[in-house]
XYZ file of C-alpha atoms in Angstrom:
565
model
C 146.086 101.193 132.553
C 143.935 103.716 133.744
C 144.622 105.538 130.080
C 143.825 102.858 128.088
C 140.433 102.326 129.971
C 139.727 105.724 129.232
C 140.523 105.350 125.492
C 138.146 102.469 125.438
C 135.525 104.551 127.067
C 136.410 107.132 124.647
C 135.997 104.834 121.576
C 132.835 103.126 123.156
C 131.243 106.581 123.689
C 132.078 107.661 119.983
C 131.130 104.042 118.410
C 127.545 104.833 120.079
C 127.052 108.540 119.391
C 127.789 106.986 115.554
C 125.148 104.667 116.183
C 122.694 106.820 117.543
C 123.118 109.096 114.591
C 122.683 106.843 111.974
C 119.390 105.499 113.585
C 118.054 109.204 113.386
C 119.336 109.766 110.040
C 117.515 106.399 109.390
C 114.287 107.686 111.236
C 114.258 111.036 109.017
C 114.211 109.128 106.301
C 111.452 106.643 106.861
C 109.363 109.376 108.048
C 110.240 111.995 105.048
C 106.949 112.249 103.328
C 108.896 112.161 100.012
C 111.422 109.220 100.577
C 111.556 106.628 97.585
C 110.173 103.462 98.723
C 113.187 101.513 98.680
C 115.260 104.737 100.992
C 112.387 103.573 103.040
C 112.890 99.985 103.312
C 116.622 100.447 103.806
C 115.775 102.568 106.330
C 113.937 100.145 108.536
C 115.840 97.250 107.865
C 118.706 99.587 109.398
C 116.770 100.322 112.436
C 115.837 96.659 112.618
C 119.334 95.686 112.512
C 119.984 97.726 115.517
C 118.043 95.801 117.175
C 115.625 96.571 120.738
C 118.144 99.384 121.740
C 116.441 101.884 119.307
C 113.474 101.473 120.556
C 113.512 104.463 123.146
C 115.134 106.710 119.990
C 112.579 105.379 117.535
C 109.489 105.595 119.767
C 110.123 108.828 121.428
C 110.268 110.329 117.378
C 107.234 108.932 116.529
C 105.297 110.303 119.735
C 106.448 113.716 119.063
C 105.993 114.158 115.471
C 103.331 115.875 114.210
C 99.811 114.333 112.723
C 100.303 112.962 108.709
C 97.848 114.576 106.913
C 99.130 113.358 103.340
C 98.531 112.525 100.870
C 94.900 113.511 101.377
C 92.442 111.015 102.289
C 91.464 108.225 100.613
C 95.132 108.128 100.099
C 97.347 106.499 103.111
C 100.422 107.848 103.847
C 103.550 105.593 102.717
C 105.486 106.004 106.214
C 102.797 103.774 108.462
C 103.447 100.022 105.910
C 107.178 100.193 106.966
C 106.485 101.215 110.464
C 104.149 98.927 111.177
C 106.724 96.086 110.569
C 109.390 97.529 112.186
C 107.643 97.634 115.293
C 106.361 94.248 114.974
C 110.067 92.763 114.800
C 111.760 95.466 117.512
C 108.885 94.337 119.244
C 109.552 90.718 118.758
C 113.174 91.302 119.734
C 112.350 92.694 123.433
C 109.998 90.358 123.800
C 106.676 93.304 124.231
C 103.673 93.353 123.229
C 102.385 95.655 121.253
C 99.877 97.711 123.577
C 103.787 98.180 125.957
C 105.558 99.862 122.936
C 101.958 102.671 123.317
C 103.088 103.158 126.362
C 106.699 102.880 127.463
C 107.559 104.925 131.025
C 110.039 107.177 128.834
C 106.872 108.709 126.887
C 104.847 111.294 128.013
C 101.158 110.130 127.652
C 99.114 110.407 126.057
C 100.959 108.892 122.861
C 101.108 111.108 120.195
C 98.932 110.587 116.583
C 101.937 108.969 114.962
C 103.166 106.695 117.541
C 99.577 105.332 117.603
C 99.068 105.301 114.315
C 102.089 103.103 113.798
C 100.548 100.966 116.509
C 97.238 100.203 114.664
C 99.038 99.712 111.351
C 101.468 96.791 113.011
C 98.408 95.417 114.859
C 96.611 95.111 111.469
C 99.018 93.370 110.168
C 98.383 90.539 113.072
C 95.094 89.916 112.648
C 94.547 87.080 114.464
C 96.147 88.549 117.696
C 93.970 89.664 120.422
C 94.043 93.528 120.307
C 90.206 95.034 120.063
C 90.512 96.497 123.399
C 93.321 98.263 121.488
C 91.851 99.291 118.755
C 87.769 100.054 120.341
C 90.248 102.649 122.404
C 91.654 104.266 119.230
C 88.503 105.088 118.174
C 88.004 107.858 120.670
C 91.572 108.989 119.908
C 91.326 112.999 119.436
C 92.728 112.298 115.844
C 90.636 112.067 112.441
C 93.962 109.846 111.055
C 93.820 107.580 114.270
C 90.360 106.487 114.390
C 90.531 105.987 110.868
C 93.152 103.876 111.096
C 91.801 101.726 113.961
C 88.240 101.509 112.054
C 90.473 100.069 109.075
C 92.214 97.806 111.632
C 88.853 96.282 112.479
C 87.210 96.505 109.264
C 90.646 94.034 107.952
C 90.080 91.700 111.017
C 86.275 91.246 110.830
C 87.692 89.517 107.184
C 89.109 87.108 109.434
C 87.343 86.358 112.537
C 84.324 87.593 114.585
C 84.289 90.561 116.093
C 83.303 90.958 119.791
C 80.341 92.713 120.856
C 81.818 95.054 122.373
C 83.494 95.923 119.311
C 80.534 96.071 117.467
C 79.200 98.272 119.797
C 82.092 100.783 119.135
C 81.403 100.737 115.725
C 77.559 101.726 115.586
C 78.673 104.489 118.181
C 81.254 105.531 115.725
C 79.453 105.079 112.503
C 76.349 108.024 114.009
C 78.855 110.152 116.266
C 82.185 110.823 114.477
C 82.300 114.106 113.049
C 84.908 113.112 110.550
C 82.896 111.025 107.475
C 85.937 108.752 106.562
C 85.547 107.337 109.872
C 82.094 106.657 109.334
C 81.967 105.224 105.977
C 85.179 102.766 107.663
C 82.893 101.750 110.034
C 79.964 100.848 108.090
C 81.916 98.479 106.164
C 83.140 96.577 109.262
C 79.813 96.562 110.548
C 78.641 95.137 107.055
C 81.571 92.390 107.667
C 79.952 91.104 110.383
C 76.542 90.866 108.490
C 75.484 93.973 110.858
C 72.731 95.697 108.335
C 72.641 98.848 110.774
C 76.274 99.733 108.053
C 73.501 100.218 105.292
C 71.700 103.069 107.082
C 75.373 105.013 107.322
C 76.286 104.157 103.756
C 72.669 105.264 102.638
C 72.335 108.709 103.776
C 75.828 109.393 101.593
C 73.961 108.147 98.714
C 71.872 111.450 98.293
C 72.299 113.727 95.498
C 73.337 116.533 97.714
C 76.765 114.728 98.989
C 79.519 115.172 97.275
C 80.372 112.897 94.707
C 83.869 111.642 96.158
C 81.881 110.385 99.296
C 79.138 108.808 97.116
C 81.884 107.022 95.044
C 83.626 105.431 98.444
C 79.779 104.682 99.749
C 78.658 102.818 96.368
C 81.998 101.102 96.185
C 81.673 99.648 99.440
C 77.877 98.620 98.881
C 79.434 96.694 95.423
C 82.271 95.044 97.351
C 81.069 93.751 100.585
C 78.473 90.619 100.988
C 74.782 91.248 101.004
C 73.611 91.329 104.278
C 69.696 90.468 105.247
C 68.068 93.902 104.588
C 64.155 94.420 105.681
C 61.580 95.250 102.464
C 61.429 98.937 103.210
C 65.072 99.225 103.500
C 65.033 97.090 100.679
C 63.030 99.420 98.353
C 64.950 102.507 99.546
C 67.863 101.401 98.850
C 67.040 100.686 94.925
C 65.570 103.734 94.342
C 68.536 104.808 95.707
C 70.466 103.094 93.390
C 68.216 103.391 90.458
C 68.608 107.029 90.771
C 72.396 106.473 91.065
C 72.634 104.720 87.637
C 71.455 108.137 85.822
C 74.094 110.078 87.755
C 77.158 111.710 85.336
C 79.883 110.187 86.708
C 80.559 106.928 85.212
C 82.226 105.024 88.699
C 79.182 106.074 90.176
C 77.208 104.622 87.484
C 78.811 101.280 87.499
C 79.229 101.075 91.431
C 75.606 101.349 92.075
C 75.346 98.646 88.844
C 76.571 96.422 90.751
C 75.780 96.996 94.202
C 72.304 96.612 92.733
C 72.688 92.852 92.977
C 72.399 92.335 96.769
C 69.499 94.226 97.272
C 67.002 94.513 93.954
C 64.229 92.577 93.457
C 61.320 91.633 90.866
C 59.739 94.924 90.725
C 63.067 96.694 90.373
C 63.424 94.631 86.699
C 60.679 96.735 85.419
C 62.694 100.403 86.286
C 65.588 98.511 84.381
C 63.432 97.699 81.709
C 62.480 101.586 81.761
C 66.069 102.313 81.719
C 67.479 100.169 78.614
C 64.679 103.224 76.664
C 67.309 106.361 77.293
C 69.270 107.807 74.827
C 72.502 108.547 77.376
C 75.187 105.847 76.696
C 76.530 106.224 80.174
C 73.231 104.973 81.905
C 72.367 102.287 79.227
C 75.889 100.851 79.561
C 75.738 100.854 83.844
C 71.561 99.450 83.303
C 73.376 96.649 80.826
C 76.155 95.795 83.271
C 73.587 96.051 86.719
C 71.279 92.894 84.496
C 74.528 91.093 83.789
C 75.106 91.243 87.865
C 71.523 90.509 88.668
C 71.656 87.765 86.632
C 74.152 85.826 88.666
C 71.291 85.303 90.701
C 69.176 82.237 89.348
C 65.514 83.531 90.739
C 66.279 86.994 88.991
C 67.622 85.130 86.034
C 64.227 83.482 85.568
C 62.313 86.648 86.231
C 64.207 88.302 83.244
C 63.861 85.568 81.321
C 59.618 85.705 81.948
C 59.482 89.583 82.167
C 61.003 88.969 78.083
C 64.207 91.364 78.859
C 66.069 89.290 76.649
C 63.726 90.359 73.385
C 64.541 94.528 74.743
C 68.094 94.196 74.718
C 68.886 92.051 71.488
C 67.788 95.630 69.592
C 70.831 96.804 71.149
C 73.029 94.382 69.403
C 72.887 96.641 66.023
C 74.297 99.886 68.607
C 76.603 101.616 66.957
C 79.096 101.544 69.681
C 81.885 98.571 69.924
C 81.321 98.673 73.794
C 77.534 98.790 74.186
C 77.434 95.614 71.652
C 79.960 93.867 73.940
C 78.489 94.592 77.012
C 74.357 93.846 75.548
C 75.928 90.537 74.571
C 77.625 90.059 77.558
C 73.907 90.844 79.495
C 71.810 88.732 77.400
C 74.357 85.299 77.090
C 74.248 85.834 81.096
C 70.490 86.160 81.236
C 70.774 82.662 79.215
C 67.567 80.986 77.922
C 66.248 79.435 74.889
C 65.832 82.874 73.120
C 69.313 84.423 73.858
C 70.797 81.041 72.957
C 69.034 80.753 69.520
C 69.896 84.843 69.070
C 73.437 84.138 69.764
C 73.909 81.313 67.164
C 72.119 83.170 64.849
C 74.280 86.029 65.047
C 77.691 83.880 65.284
C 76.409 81.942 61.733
C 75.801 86.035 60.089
C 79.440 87.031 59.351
C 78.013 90.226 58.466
C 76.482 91.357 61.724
C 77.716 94.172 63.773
C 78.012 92.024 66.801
C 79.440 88.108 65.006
C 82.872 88.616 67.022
C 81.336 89.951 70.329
C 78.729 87.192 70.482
C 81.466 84.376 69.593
C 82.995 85.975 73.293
C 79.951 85.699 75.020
C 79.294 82.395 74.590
C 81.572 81.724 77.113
C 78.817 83.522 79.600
C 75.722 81.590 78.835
C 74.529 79.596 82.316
C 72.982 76.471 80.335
C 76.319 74.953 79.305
C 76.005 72.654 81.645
C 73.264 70.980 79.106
C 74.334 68.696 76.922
C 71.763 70.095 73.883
C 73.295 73.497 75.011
C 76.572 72.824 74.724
C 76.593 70.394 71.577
C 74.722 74.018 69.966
C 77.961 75.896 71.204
C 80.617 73.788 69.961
C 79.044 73.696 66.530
C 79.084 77.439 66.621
C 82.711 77.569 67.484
C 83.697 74.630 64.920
C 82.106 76.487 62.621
C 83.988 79.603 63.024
C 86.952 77.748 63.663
C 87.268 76.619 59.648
C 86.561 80.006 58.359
C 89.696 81.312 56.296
C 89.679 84.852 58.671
C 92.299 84.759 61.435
C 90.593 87.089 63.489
C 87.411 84.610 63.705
C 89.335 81.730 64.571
C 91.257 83.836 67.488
C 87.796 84.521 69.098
C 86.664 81.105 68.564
C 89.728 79.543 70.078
C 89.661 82.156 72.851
C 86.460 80.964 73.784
C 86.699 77.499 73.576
C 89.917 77.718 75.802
C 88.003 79.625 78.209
C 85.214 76.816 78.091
C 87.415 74.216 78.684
C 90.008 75.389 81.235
C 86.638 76.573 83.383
C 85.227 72.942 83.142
C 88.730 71.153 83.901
C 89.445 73.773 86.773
C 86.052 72.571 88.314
C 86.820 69.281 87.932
C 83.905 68.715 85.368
C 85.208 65.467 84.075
C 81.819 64.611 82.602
C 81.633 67.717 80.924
C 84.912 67.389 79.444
C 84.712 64.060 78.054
C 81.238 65.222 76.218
C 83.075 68.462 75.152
C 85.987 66.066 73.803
C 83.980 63.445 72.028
C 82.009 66.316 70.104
C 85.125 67.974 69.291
C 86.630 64.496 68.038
C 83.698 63.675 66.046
C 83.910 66.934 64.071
C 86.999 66.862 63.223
C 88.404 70.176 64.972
C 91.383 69.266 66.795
C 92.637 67.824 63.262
C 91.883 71.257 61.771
C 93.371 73.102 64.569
C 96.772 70.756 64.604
C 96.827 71.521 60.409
C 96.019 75.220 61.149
C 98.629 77.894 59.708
C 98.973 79.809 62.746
C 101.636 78.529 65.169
C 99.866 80.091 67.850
C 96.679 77.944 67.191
C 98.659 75.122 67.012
C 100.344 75.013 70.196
C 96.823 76.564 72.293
C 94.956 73.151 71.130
C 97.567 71.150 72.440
C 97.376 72.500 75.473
C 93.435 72.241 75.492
C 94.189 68.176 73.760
C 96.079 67.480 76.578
C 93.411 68.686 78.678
C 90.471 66.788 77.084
C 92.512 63.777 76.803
C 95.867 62.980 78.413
C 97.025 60.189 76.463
C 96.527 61.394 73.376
C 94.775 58.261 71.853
C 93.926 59.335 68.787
C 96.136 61.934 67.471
C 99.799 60.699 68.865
C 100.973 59.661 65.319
C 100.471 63.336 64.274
C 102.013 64.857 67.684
C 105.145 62.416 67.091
C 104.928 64.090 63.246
C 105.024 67.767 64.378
C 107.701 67.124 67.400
C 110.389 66.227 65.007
C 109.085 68.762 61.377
C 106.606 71.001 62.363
C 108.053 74.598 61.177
C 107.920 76.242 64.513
C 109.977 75.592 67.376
C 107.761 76.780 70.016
C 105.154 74.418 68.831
C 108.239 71.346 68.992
C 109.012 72.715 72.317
C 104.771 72.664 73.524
C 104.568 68.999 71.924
C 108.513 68.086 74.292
C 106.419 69.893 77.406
C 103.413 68.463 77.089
C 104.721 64.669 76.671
C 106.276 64.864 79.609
C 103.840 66.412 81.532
C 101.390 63.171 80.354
C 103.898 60.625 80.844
C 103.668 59.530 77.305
C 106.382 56.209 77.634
C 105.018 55.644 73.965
C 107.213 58.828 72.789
C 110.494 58.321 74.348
C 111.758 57.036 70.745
C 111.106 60.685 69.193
C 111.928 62.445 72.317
C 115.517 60.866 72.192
C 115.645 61.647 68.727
C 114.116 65.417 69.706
C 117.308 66.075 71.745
C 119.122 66.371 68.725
C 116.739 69.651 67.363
C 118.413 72.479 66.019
C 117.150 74.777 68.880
C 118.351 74.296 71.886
C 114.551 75.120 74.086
C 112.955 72.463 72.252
C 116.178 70.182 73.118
C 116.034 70.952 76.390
C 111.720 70.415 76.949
C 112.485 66.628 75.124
C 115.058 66.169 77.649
C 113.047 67.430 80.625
C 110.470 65.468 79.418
C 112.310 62.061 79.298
C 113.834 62.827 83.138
C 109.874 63.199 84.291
C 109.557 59.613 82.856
C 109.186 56.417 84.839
C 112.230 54.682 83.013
C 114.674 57.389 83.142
C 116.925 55.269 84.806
C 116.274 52.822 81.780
C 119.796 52.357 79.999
C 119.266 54.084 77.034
C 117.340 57.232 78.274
C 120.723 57.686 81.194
C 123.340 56.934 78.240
C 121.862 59.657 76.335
C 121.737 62.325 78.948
C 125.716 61.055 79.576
C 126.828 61.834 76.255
C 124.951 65.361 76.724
C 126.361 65.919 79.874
C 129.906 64.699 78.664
C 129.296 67.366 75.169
C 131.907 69.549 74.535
C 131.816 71.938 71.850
C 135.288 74.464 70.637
C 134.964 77.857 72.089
C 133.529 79.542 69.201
C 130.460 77.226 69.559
C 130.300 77.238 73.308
C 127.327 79.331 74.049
C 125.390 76.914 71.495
C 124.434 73.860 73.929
C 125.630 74.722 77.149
C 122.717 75.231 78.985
C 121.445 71.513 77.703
C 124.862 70.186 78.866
C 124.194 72.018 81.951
C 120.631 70.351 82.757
C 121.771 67.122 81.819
C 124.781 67.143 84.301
C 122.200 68.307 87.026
C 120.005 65.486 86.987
C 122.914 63.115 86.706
C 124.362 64.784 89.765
C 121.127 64.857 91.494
C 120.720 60.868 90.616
C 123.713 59.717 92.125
C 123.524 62.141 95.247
C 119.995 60.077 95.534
C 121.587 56.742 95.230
């Protein structure tokens, strides 16, 4: 007795030792700073599978390994993501909070850079639990990597909720006291979050020539990303000249950072240094003074003030530029400054198949602000009918491109009125009959997607839909038509769908027949004795991989039916 008790101890003693192994083979792997991502995953969902009891091995690793200092920063390094959940669900498991797995009685405190690091990383991935205290103590932590990671922390959660004052307190200490400038640049940007305009002073002072350009890059990115916050006018104007000076600089992100972080803080006066600008022969700046207008523009009291200050008139000579890009982008800037001049420039250039810029304006039309007005947009869609009959494919693509893009905007808005105007004008000039006759099958099926948008039922072209679903050349277009029926409900074309489950190929077989399950009547005797013969279709085994999958579907729903009943 006494032997086999010690055997069992024996074998107990060795299963554990096993264990215990594996789990540190498993933590030397998540940790590796050159483990494939998926080693790493495994790796944690390992240690998660042990469960709570490798929480003393696991934590007691992280305190004592050494500060992660790469990839260098602004990278983040890959082992804190898999970490971070890993001690959320071992935390989960032993029922702790966080803030106990900092500081469990078999650590030595204080906890080491990785251990907290790992710490911040899972409590950013909470955001809506309470940990500031937490985190507004990480950022005194004696590490650069820690405090960067808590200002991150912070900076994700003021996306979600308020910070405390206290927190924000923490963060204007840290923003004008850390010696490390990642820190500080972190900080600003959660202080911008919470509409704090003290993160513009920070972020300003790396915006001089004599910082490095890496730091000015993160600085201008984060002015281009966050909101505006309420800036006073002297900030205001430093700022812009700030900016103004950053559009000339030689390295390009720079150039179109401070293009758009322009936006949220120029003003009138600023439009005539832009105005200055669109003069210089450098490419680089022209394009970032271009794309900073297009922003500014998005702005309806700057719109006007371009429109006044006659910026439109400056950049149409830029439409002849010999370069694809700067036409794109000064067509781009003057169909978003909108207005009765760039309107009337734009047609003018879209009827001129021989200017420089006829396919680049056809794509901005899609940009101009005054659609919304019916003379406006009657204009447009003549333009793009127009172009839509010419005999070169490559017109028609843009045309189509931008019509799409006209009419999927107004339906995802839920611009009924604008639809059914943008409908009747297409109806009355005949396009959608010269789109459905068009020799590309590609143009074909696009404006049935945008006919079904206009007009659901299809009450004026459904004889010549029923046409193409059973002899149009192209199966993917038979297959769009099968699709699209259903999707309407179209109980007038359950005739030709029937007779559509008989096609030749097997998708557009199987969109009629998905079509006639979404109907109403599909429990209507003729629509379930067809899908029974499907379902009951046999072919010999040199023919079996021709309708199986239709077989297949059809036994599904049948299945599905009765299992309802």
């Amino acid at each position: 007795m006494s032997g086999d008790r010690t055997n069992r101890e024996t074998g107990g003693s060795s299963l554990q030792q096993t264990q215990q192994e594996q789990s540190l083979a498993a933590i030397v792997l998540l940790l590796g700073p050159d483990t494939d991502y998926y080693k790493r995953m495994r790796a944690a969902q390992r240690l998660a599978r042990v469960g709570a009891d490798v929480l003393p091995l696991l934590l007691q690793a992280l305190h004592t390994h050494p500060e992660i200092a790469t990839p260098a920063w602004p990278w983040w390094p890959p082992q804190y993501e898999p970490l971070g959940r890993l001690l959320i669900q071992l935390s989960q498991s032993a029922r702790l909070t966080l803030a106990d797995l900092l500081r469990p009685a078999y650590v030595s405190q204080p906890p080491g850079p990785v251990l907290w690091t790992s710490i911040i990383e899972a409590i950013g991935q909470l955001p809506h639990m309470e940990y500031e205290p937490l985190l507004r103590e990480a950022l005194t932590a004696p590490w650069w990597t820690v405090r960067y990671a808590a200002a991150m922390a912070i900076a994700r959660r003021a996306m979600h909720i308020s910070l405390g004052p206290a927190t924000r307190e923490a963060l204007a200490q840290c923003q004008h006291t850390d010696p490390e400038i990642q820190v500080r640049l972190v900080a600003a940007s959660a202080l911008l979050r919470c509409a704090d305009s003290s993160g513009l002073e920070t972020l300003a002072a790396f915006l001089e020539p004599s910082v490095k350009a890496e730091i000015r890059r993160v600085a201008l990115f984060i002015l281009a990303s966050e909101r505006p916050v309420p800036v006073d006018p002297l900030q205001r104007v430093y700022l812009s000249d700030l900016l103004l000076r950053a559009l000339r600089d030689h390295d390009q992100q720079i150039t179109l950072y401070a293009a758009r972080a322009l936006r949220g803080v120029a003003n009138a006066s600023t439009l005539a240094e832009l105005d200055l600008l669109l003069d210089t022969p450098r490419p680089q700046t022209l394009f970032a003074v271009l794309t900073a207008l297009e922003e500014l523009a998005s702005r309806k009291t700057m719109r006007y003030a371009m429109q006044q200050q006659q910026l439109p008139r400056h950049i149409t000579a830029l439409l002849q530029h010999a370069d694809l890009e700067m036409r794109q982008q000064a067509c781009y800037t003057l169909a978003a400054l909108g207005g009765e001049y760039a309107i009337a420039t734009l047609g003018t250039i879209i009827l001129d198949n021989q200017h420089p810029a006829h396919l680049e304006a056809i794509d901005a039309l899609r940009l101009l602000p005054d659609l919304r007005r019916s003379s406006v947009l009657v204009r447009v869609l003549r333009w793009l009918q127009h172009t839509l009959v010419q005999p070169i494919q490559l017109y028609q693509d843009h045309a189509l491109n931008t019509l799409s893009y006209i009419i999927w905007q107004a339906h995802a808005r839920q611009r009924h009125g604008l639809l059914q105007a943008i409908y009747y004008e297409l109806q009355q000039g005949g396009c959608f009959l010269q789109l459905l006759a068009s020799s590309s099958a590609q143009a074909r099926q696009r404006s049935i997607d945008l006919l079904y948008l206009l007009d659901p039922q299809f009450t004026s072209q459904r004889p010549m839909l029923l046409e193409m679903l059973q002899h149009d050349i192209d199966s993917g277009v038979r297959s769009c038509i099968a699709r699209i029926l259903g999707q309407s409900v179209a109980l007038w074309a359950i005739p030709d769908l029937l007779l559509a489950l008989l096609d030749h190929d097997e998708h557009v077989a199987e969109s009629a027949l998905h079509a006639l399950t979404a109907m109403p009547q599909s429990s209507s005797p003729l629509i379930y004795s067809a899908l029974q013969e499907i379902a009951a279709y046999r072919l010999p085994l040199w023919k079996l991989s021709e309708r199986r999958r239709l077989a297949h579907v059809a036994r599904v729903w049948l299945k599905g039916r009765t299992a309802w009943q």
